[in-house]
Amino acid sequence: MAIEQIELNFLRLPYVHFFETSFSRAYDRTFIIIRVYEDGIIGYGECVAEEKPLYSGETTETAWHILKDFLIPLVFSRNLVEPEDFYEAARVFRGNQMAKASLELALWDLKAKKMGVPLSKLWGGVREEIPAGVSVGIEDSVPELMDRIEGYLNQGYERIKIKIKPGWDVEVCRTIREKYPKLMLQADANGAYSIEQAEHLRQLDAFNLLMLEQPFPPYDLWDHSKLQKKMTTPVCLDESIISFDSARAALEMGSCRVINIKVGRVGGIVEARKIHDYCQRYGVGVWCGGMLESGIGRAANLHIATLPNFKYPNDLSSSARYYQEDLIEPPIVLSRPGYIRVPDGPGLGVNPVPERIERATLRKEIFKP
Ligand code: OSB
Ligand code: MG
């Protein structure tokens, strides 16, 4: 068989509440939904690149360009159907991990649907439900942040991650810790600091954080290794880990003690599993990060988070935490306090709602061999 058609939809969806990190405040997000067609079956993928190149160098538009002009023609010209074959062939193109991952994911969904198995089984998952956490953005004031945290705890979340930046860090952690001495709490700086602020960051050691995520900018494994030696809090890398090689370098250099795996950031499932397996051999636990995906991308995250070395709660929350009306039915919900059940149907195991995708679509394009 061969892929008969590939469809790209460029969407915009508003968040239920703005999301602010150290680099920006956003009220909505753009992304791409990819559909691959073979023999009456549709495989779905989502591209996590954002509108602006703030988290990484990719944007929704660059991913569209790379998919349209390079990756989709590659699939048709080489008759690629197997996700591993696509991964190998796509290596000739440098970078653009999010664009590559999105098409690879669609091929994985297609493959798992043809086999009639959930993606978690295909990828070697060992769990039927995964620990859910919520990532809470920066608010206008500490009382507003405390209200939001209380709301999420009441909904059943047991791990909270806050976003930090200079001026919104030590005192915020202190306030949360005073109210919730035992809460599983971690902080994510999205690269807002530099090594000159190491002494300042060391104050966070007082709050028994699960980890401190990405204190320095992405390309700085060396300074992260210097910081980790000075801090008792485990450093976790997100933006810095863009491939298996960067993960290996980070562990050998001692730049972190935890890795956040995002399939989009590392260029697909094949690469993500290499990182997962290497971390497991190295005795370093991983967890699944999120990019405020729609239910389609988030379902893929649920499946990858079932692998054995996912040892920490994940940035995976219910549909209602992100979007008024998610693109899938039924929506993702907490199955019990702190957990989300992984769909057990074939492939992603969720049902995308075509009318909702259509309604949020700004433009679309269909490609044939
Ligand atoms: O750094 O983990 C991050 C969202 C967009 C870009 C970067 C990050 C995030 C999140 C959201 O923290 C996590 C989620 O999807 O729930
Ligand atoms: Mg992060």
Tab-separated table of C-alpha atoms and ligand atoms in Angstrom:
chain	number	residue	atom	x	y	z
A	1	MET	CA	0.000	0.000	0.000
A	2	ALA	CA	0.985	3.633	-0.242
A	3	ILE	CA	-0.125	6.986	1.133
A	4	GLU	CA	-2.831	8.293	-1.195
A	5	GLN	CA	-3.302	11.756	0.208
A	6	ILE	CA	-1.928	14.085	2.868
A	7	GLU	CA	-3.908	17.021	4.201
A	8	LEU	CA	-2.652	19.993	6.218
A	9	ASN	CA	-4.922	22.283	8.236
A	10	PHE	CA	-3.612	25.496	9.802
A	11	LEU	CA	-5.704	26.229	12.916
A	12	ARG	CA	-6.096	28.812	15.628
A	13	LEU	CA	-7.735	27.987	18.963
A	14	PRO	CA	-8.304	30.356	21.906
A	15	TYR	CA	-7.195	29.240	25.391
A	16	VAL	CA	-9.717	29.206	28.244
A	17	HIS	CA	-7.222	31.394	30.147
A	18	PHE	CA	-4.122	33.210	28.901
A	19	PHE	CA	-0.817	31.382	29.357
A	20	GLU	CA	2.205	33.427	30.382
A	21	THR	CA	5.801	32.177	30.473
A	22	SER	CA	9.038	34.106	30.994
A	23	PHE	CA	9.026	34.936	27.272
A	24	SER	CA	5.422	35.927	26.520
A	25	ARG	CA	1.725	35.947	27.344
A	26	ALA	CA	-0.513	34.183	24.809
A	27	TYR	CA	-4.315	34.099	24.505
A	28	ASP	CA	-4.503	31.536	21.743
A	29	ARG	CA	-2.313	29.233	19.714
A	30	THR	CA	-1.809	28.327	16.062
A	31	PHE	CA	-0.920	24.798	15.028
A	32	ILE	CA	-1.140	22.321	12.159
A	33	ILE	CA	-3.215	19.157	12.003
A	34	ILE	CA	-1.820	16.553	9.575
A	35	ARG	CA	-3.939	13.777	8.058
A	36	VAL	CA	-2.432	10.890	6.097
A	37	TYR	CA	-4.795	8.648	4.094
A	38	GLU	CA	-4.250	5.039	3.146
A	39	ASP	CA	-6.897	2.541	2.109
A	40	GLY	CA	-9.773	4.227	3.916
A	41	ILE	CA	-7.809	4.781	7.129
A	42	ILE	CA	-6.750	8.237	8.391
A	43	GLY	CA	-3.689	8.816	10.567
A	44	TYR	CA	-3.638	12.050	12.580
A	45	GLY	CA	-0.707	14.157	13.706
A	46	GLU	CA	-0.391	17.581	15.314
A	47	CYS	CA	2.502	20.004	14.886
A	48	VAL	CA	3.367	21.795	18.151
A	49	ALA	CA	5.330	24.697	16.621
A	50	GLU	CA	3.918	28.005	17.873
A	51	GLU	CA	3.150	31.253	16.082
A	52	LYS	CA	6.344	33.011	17.214
A	53	PRO	CA	9.890	31.568	17.452
A	54	LEU	CA	10.150	32.126	21.231
A	55	TYR	CA	10.240	28.600	22.656
A	56	SER	CA	12.212	27.232	19.702
A	57	GLY	CA	13.289	28.508	16.290
A	58	GLU	CA	10.369	26.846	14.507
A	59	THR	CA	7.027	28.541	13.895
A	60	THR	CA	3.708	27.282	12.548
A	61	GLU	CA	4.617	28.903	9.218
A	62	THR	CA	8.117	27.387	8.978
A	63	ALA	CA	6.664	23.971	9.805
A	64	TRP	CA	4.051	24.413	7.067
A	65	HIS	CA	6.801	25.288	4.583
A	66	ILE	CA	8.998	22.323	5.594
A	67	LEU	CA	6.051	19.906	5.447
A	68	LYS	CA	4.755	21.194	2.130
A	69	ASP	CA	8.034	21.675	0.268
A	70	PHE	CA	10.238	18.902	1.690
A	71	LEU	CA	8.665	16.266	3.944
A	72	ILE	CA	5.432	15.543	2.063
A	73	PRO	CA	7.258	15.332	-1.315
A	74	LEU	CA	9.743	12.963	0.382
A	75	VAL	CA	6.921	10.650	1.519
A	76	PHE	CA	5.419	10.528	-1.987
A	77	SER	CA	8.673	10.239	-3.935
A	78	ARG	CA	10.003	7.380	-1.768
A	79	ASN	CA	6.635	5.723	-1.135
A	80	LEU	CA	7.187	5.963	2.619
A	81	VAL	CA	4.523	4.476	4.885
A	82	GLU	CA	6.491	3.065	7.824
A	83	PRO	CA	7.240	5.754	10.439
A	84	GLU	CA	10.771	4.417	11.002
A	85	ASP	CA	11.512	4.628	7.265
A	86	PHE	CA	10.220	8.196	7.233
A	87	TYR	CA	12.425	9.067	10.226
A	88	GLU	CA	15.536	7.693	8.496
A	89	ALA	CA	14.791	9.392	5.178
A	90	ALA	CA	13.935	12.751	6.809
A	91	ARG	CA	17.335	12.881	8.516
A	92	VAL	CA	18.815	14.392	5.343
A	93	PHE	CA	16.997	17.609	6.286
A	94	ARG	CA	18.568	19.463	9.212
A	95	GLY	CA	16.613	20.731	12.187
A	96	ASN	CA	12.867	21.362	11.924
A	97	GLN	CA	12.145	18.720	14.531
A	98	MET	CA	8.539	19.791	15.131
A	99	ALA	CA	7.641	19.583	11.446
A	100	LYS	CA	9.241	16.130	11.181
A	101	ALA	CA	7.622	14.849	14.379
A	102	SER	CA	4.126	15.850	13.265
A	103	LEU	CA	4.238	13.809	10.066
A	104	GLU	CA	5.932	10.891	11.828
A	105	LEU	CA	3.132	10.913	14.413
A	106	ALA	CA	0.474	10.741	11.703
A	107	LEU	CA	2.262	7.718	10.198
A	108	TRP	CA	2.398	6.063	13.639
A	109	ASP	CA	-1.337	6.618	14.170
A	110	LEU	CA	-2.012	5.134	10.727
A	111	LYS	CA	0.205	2.111	11.437
A	112	ALA	CA	-1.357	1.431	14.855
A	113	LYS	CA	-4.874	1.727	13.404
A	114	LYS	CA	-4.008	-0.760	10.647
A	115	MET	CA	-2.699	-3.160	13.320
A	116	GLY	CA	-5.697	-2.487	15.567
A	117	VAL	CA	-3.534	-1.642	18.604
A	118	PRO	CA	-3.181	1.473	20.754
A	119	LEU	CA	0.000	3.496	20.238
A	120	SER	CA	1.066	2.836	23.828
A	121	LYS	CA	1.356	-0.891	23.013
A	122	LEU	CA	3.242	-0.242	19.780
A	123	TRP	CA	5.724	1.979	21.623
A	124	GLY	CA	6.335	-0.370	24.562
A	125	GLY	CA	4.125	1.277	27.170
A	126	VAL	CA	3.572	-0.418	30.519
A	127	ARG	CA	0.827	1.716	32.134
A	128	GLU	CA	-2.903	2.117	31.655
A	129	GLU	CA	-3.064	5.500	33.344
A	130	ILE	CA	-0.477	8.215	33.792
A	131	PRO	CA	0.147	10.778	36.551
A	132	ALA	CA	-1.241	14.156	35.489
A	133	GLY	CA	0.188	17.530	36.428
A	134	VAL	CA	-0.755	21.068	35.601
A	135	SER	CA	1.519	23.842	34.351
A	136	VAL	CA	0.355	27.176	35.779
A	137	GLY	CA	1.378	30.346	33.959
A	138	ILE	CA	2.508	33.655	35.432
A	139	GLU	CA	-0.406	35.765	36.717
A	140	ASP	CA	-0.828	39.497	37.324
A	141	SER	CA	-0.504	38.992	41.090
A	142	VAL	CA	0.422	36.317	43.619
A	143	PRO	CA	-3.159	36.104	45.042
A	144	GLU	CA	-4.450	35.384	41.517
A	145	LEU	CA	-1.836	32.637	41.135
A	146	MET	CA	-2.799	31.170	44.521
A	147	ASP	CA	-6.469	31.120	43.455
A	148	ARG	CA	-5.627	29.242	40.293
A	149	ILE	CA	-3.482	26.717	42.153
A	150	GLU	CA	-6.253	26.133	44.671
A	151	GLY	CA	-8.715	25.611	41.820
A	152	TYR	CA	-6.487	22.971	40.188
A	153	LEU	CA	-5.894	21.171	43.492
A	154	ASN	CA	-9.653	21.073	44.051
A	155	GLN	CA	-10.030	19.477	40.620
A	156	GLY	CA	-7.703	16.672	41.735
A	157	TYR	CA	-4.269	17.586	40.359
A	158	GLU	CA	-1.505	16.500	42.699
A	159	ARG	CA	1.520	18.107	41.051
A	160	ILE	CA	1.817	21.788	40.221
A	161	LYS	CA	4.421	23.406	37.993
A	162	ILE	CA	4.725	27.167	38.086
A	163	LYS	CA	6.409	29.393	35.565
A	164	ILE	CA	9.120	31.632	36.973
A	165	LYS	CA	11.174	34.614	35.773
A	166	PRO	CA	13.336	37.233	37.503
A	167	GLY	CA	11.017	39.089	39.894
A	168	TRP	CA	8.522	36.179	39.992
A	169	ASP	CA	10.454	33.340	41.613
A	170	VAL	CA	11.777	33.014	45.185
A	171	GLU	CA	8.959	34.844	46.975
A	172	VAL	CA	6.310	33.119	44.870
A	173	CYS	CA	7.750	29.687	45.771
A	174	ARG	CA	7.917	30.708	49.429
A	175	THR	CA	4.235	31.717	49.461
A	176	ILE	CA	3.138	28.447	47.834
A	177	ARG	CA	5.287	26.351	50.179
A	178	GLU	CA	3.933	28.095	53.258
A	179	LYS	CA	0.389	27.232	52.254
A	180	TYR	CA	1.147	23.741	50.846
A	181	PRO	CA	4.158	22.240	52.671
A	182	LYS	CA	3.823	18.773	51.067
A	183	LEU	CA	2.668	19.647	47.536
A	184	MET	CA	4.647	18.194	44.617
A	185	LEU	CA	5.866	21.526	43.239
A	186	GLN	CA	8.300	22.398	40.468
A	187	ALA	CA	9.342	25.565	38.635
A	188	ASP	CA	10.032	26.255	34.941
A	189	ALA	CA	12.082	29.309	33.890
A	190	ASN	CA	12.007	28.757	30.110
A	191	GLY	CA	15.580	30.010	29.908
A	192	ALA	CA	15.071	33.350	31.690
A	193	TYR	CA	18.309	33.346	33.744
A	194	SER	CA	22.064	33.253	33.182
A	195	ILE	CA	24.968	31.798	35.141
A	196	GLU	CA	25.535	35.215	36.800
A	197	GLN	CA	22.285	34.523	38.681
A	198	ALA	CA	23.402	31.145	40.058
A	199	GLU	CA	23.510	32.435	43.651
A	200	HIS	CA	20.018	33.848	43.308
A	201	LEU	CA	18.707	30.540	41.922
A	202	ARG	CA	20.334	28.642	44.793
A	203	GLN	CA	17.729	30.181	47.091
A	204	LEU	CA	15.193	27.866	45.439
A	205	ASP	CA	16.912	24.924	47.171
A	206	ALA	CA	15.022	25.960	50.328
A	207	PHE	CA	11.636	24.937	48.885
A	208	ASN	CA	12.069	21.232	48.229
A	209	LEU	CA	11.113	21.544	44.560
A	210	LEU	CA	10.744	18.360	42.537
A	211	MET	CA	12.965	20.031	39.945
A	212	LEU	CA	13.960	23.352	38.363
A	213	GLU	CA	13.251	23.300	34.641
A	214	GLN	CA	15.382	25.052	32.018
A	215	PRO	CA	16.917	27.917	34.023
A	216	PHE	CA	19.256	29.005	31.181
A	217	PRO	CA	18.719	29.414	27.430
A	218	PRO	CA	18.602	26.350	25.201
A	219	TYR	CA	22.139	26.269	23.843
A	220	ASP	CA	23.867	26.359	27.211
A	221	LEU	CA	24.559	22.802	28.415
A	222	TRP	CA	27.875	23.910	29.902
A	223	ASP	CA	26.478	26.559	32.255
A	224	HIS	CA	23.662	24.196	33.263
A	225	SER	CA	26.329	21.703	34.347
A	226	LYS	CA	27.967	24.380	36.498
A	227	LEU	CA	24.623	25.294	38.078
A	228	GLN	CA	23.650	21.685	38.764
A	229	LYS	CA	26.876	21.210	40.751
A	230	LYS	CA	25.910	24.158	42.953
A	231	MET	CA	22.275	23.199	43.572
A	232	THR	CA	20.629	20.349	45.457
A	233	THR	CA	17.400	20.801	43.447
A	234	PRO	CA	17.530	18.564	40.365
A	235	VAL	CA	17.844	20.582	37.165
A	236	CYS	CA	15.509	19.377	34.397
A	237	LEU	CA	16.188	20.271	30.770
A	238	ASP	CA	13.421	21.015	28.271
A	239	GLU	CA	14.446	23.424	25.460
A	240	SER	CA	18.099	22.244	25.552
A	241	ILE	CA	17.250	18.661	24.594
A	242	ILE	CA	16.625	18.713	20.864
A	243	SER	CA	18.008	15.271	19.938
A	244	PHE	CA	19.499	12.068	21.286
A	245	ASP	CA	22.976	13.605	21.006
A	246	SER	CA	22.094	16.633	23.097
A	247	ALA	CA	20.549	14.341	25.732
A	248	ARG	CA	23.726	12.245	25.838
A	249	ALA	CA	25.912	15.336	26.128
A	250	ALA	CA	23.715	16.745	28.911
A	251	LEU	CA	23.914	13.565	30.973
A	252	GLU	CA	27.651	13.075	30.435
A	253	MET	CA	28.319	16.713	31.336
A	254	GLY	CA	26.042	16.571	34.382
A	255	SER	CA	23.884	19.407	33.052
A	256	CYS	CA	20.698	17.928	34.533
A	257	ARG	CA	19.292	15.069	36.590
A	258	VAL	CA	15.922	14.909	34.842
A	259	ILE	CA	14.821	15.239	31.212
A	260	ASN	CA	11.489	16.511	29.966
A	261	ILE	CA	10.614	14.651	26.770
A	262	LYS	CA	8.553	16.460	24.154
A	263	VAL	CA	8.188	14.431	21.000
A	264	GLY	CA	7.927	17.560	18.837
A	265	ARG	CA	11.049	19.175	20.255
A	266	VAL	CA	13.252	16.116	19.609
A	267	GLY	CA	11.924	15.326	16.115
A	268	GLY	CA	9.592	12.383	16.615
A	269	ILE	CA	8.905	9.140	18.423
A	270	VAL	CA	11.946	7.260	17.152
A	271	GLU	CA	14.259	9.936	18.566
A	272	ALA	CA	12.184	10.304	21.755
A	273	ARG	CA	12.437	6.573	22.454
A	274	LYS	CA	16.219	6.627	21.931
A	275	ILE	CA	16.422	9.360	24.565
A	276	HIS	CA	14.035	7.493	26.861
A	277	ASP	CA	16.061	4.265	26.616
A	278	TYR	CA	19.398	6.011	27.108
A	279	CYS	CA	18.121	7.876	30.191
A	280	GLN	CA	16.816	4.593	31.573
A	281	ARG	CA	20.248	2.938	31.207
A	282	TYR	CA	21.819	6.026	32.772
A	283	GLY	CA	19.437	5.988	35.749
A	284	VAL	CA	17.871	9.343	34.862
A	285	GLY	CA	14.072	9.568	34.969
A	286	VAL	CA	12.048	11.401	32.346
A	287	TRP	CA	8.522	12.829	32.093
A	288	CYS	CA	6.322	14.111	29.298
A	289	GLY	CA	6.188	17.849	28.735
A	290	GLY	CA	3.324	19.584	26.963
A	291	MET	CA	2.945	22.351	24.394
A	292	LEU	CA	-0.710	23.190	25.120
A	293	GLU	CA	-1.683	20.715	22.419
A	294	SER	CA	-5.208	20.047	21.263
A	295	GLY	CA	-6.597	16.656	22.248
A	296	ILE	CA	-4.991	15.107	19.159
A	297	GLY	CA	-1.420	15.976	20.141
A	298	ARG	CA	-2.181	15.427	23.810
A	299	ALA	CA	-3.443	11.901	23.122
A	300	ALA	CA	-0.036	11.102	21.578
A	301	ASN	CA	1.563	12.450	24.770
A	302	LEU	CA	-0.616	10.171	26.902
A	303	HIS	CA	0.639	7.157	24.965
A	304	ILE	CA	4.344	8.022	25.145
A	305	ALA	CA	4.017	8.731	28.886
A	306	THR	CA	3.188	5.035	29.445
A	307	LEU	CA	6.809	4.005	28.767
A	308	PRO	CA	8.623	2.575	31.806
A	309	ASN	CA	11.173	5.344	32.451
A	310	PHE	CA	8.541	8.111	32.709
A	311	LYS	CA	9.121	8.507	36.445
A	312	TYR	CA	7.604	11.906	37.273
A	313	PRO	CA	4.135	13.452	36.873
A	314	ASN	CA	3.633	14.836	33.362
A	315	ASP	CA	2.430	18.177	31.975
A	316	LEU	CA	-0.771	16.499	30.893
A	317	SER	CA	-4.085	17.977	32.012
A	318	SER	CA	-7.733	17.651	31.062
A	319	SER	CA	-9.102	19.170	27.843
A	320	ALA	CA	-11.010	21.758	29.914
A	321	ARG	CA	-7.752	23.194	31.314
A	322	TYR	CA	-6.756	24.300	27.811
A	323	TYR	CA	-9.717	24.734	25.456
A	324	GLN	CA	-13.423	25.511	25.649
A	325	GLU	CA	-14.126	22.867	23.062
A	326	ASP	CA	-11.322	20.407	22.379
A	327	LEU	CA	-10.938	18.884	18.890
A	328	ILE	CA	-11.724	15.379	20.148
A	329	GLU	CA	-14.676	13.508	21.642
A	330	PRO	CA	-14.891	12.500	24.378
A	331	PRO	CA	-12.586	15.098	25.966
A	332	ILE	CA	-9.592	14.116	28.101
A	333	VAL	CA	-10.511	14.121	31.808
A	334	LEU	CA	-8.947	13.032	35.093
A	335	SER	CA	-9.975	9.406	35.646
A	336	ARG	CA	-9.276	9.738	39.382
A	337	PRO	CA	-7.388	12.331	41.427
A	338	GLY	CA	-3.965	12.873	39.844
A	339	TYR	CA	-4.383	10.442	36.937
A	340	ILE	CA	-5.538	10.263	33.329
A	341	ARG	CA	-6.539	6.949	31.756
A	342	VAL	CA	-4.804	6.280	28.429
A	343	PRO	CA	-7.228	5.606	25.529
A	344	ASP	CA	-7.230	1.903	24.645
A	345	GLY	CA	-8.696	2.043	21.132
A	346	PRO	CA	-6.524	1.629	18.000
A	347	GLY	CA	-3.921	4.328	17.296
A	348	LEU	CA	-4.382	7.533	19.270
A	349	GLY	CA	-7.678	6.075	20.499
A	350	VAL	CA	-9.508	9.416	20.423
A	351	ASN	CA	-12.063	10.683	17.921
A	352	PRO	CA	-11.154	13.951	16.194
A	353	VAL	CA	-14.297	15.942	15.343
A	354	PRO	CA	-13.907	17.063	11.691
A	355	GLU	CA	-16.428	19.934	12.020
A	356	ARG	CA	-14.511	21.423	14.934
A	357	ILE	CA	-11.218	21.150	13.044
A	358	GLU	CA	-12.920	22.823	10.069
A	359	ARG	CA	-14.307	25.647	12.217
A	360	ALA	CA	-10.882	26.478	13.669
A	361	THR	CA	-9.101	26.193	10.304
A	362	LEU	CA	-7.596	29.331	8.755
A	363	ARG	CA	-6.377	27.548	5.627
A	364	LYS	CA	-5.854	24.034	4.342
A	365	GLU	CA	-4.125	22.227	1.525
A	366	ILE	CA	-4.412	18.754	0.046
A	367	PHE	CA	-1.425	16.906	-1.416
A	368	LYS	CA	-1.427	13.836	-3.671
A	369	PRO	CA	1.412	11.758	-5.156
B	1	OSB	O1	8.113	25.037	28.862
B	1	OSB	O2	6.932	23.342	29.266
B	1	OSB	C1	7.066	24.431	28.707
B	1	OSB	C2	3.809	25.409	26.942
B	1	OSB	C3	4.304	25.975	25.793
B	1	OSB	C4	5.668	26.081	25.619
B	1	OSB	C5	6.542	25.589	26.598
B	1	OSB	C6	6.050	25.001	27.754
B	1	OSB	C7	4.658	24.945	27.944
B	1	OSB	C8	4.026	24.407	29.145
B	1	OSB	C9	2.621	23.872	28.999
B	1	OSB	O3	4.527	24.441	30.242
B	1	OSB	C10	2.430	22.488	29.502
B	1	OSB	C11	1.115	21.876	29.063
B	1	OSB	O4	0.906	21.659	27.846
B	1	OSB	O5	0.286	21.616	29.929
B	2	MG	MG	9.413	23.792	29.984
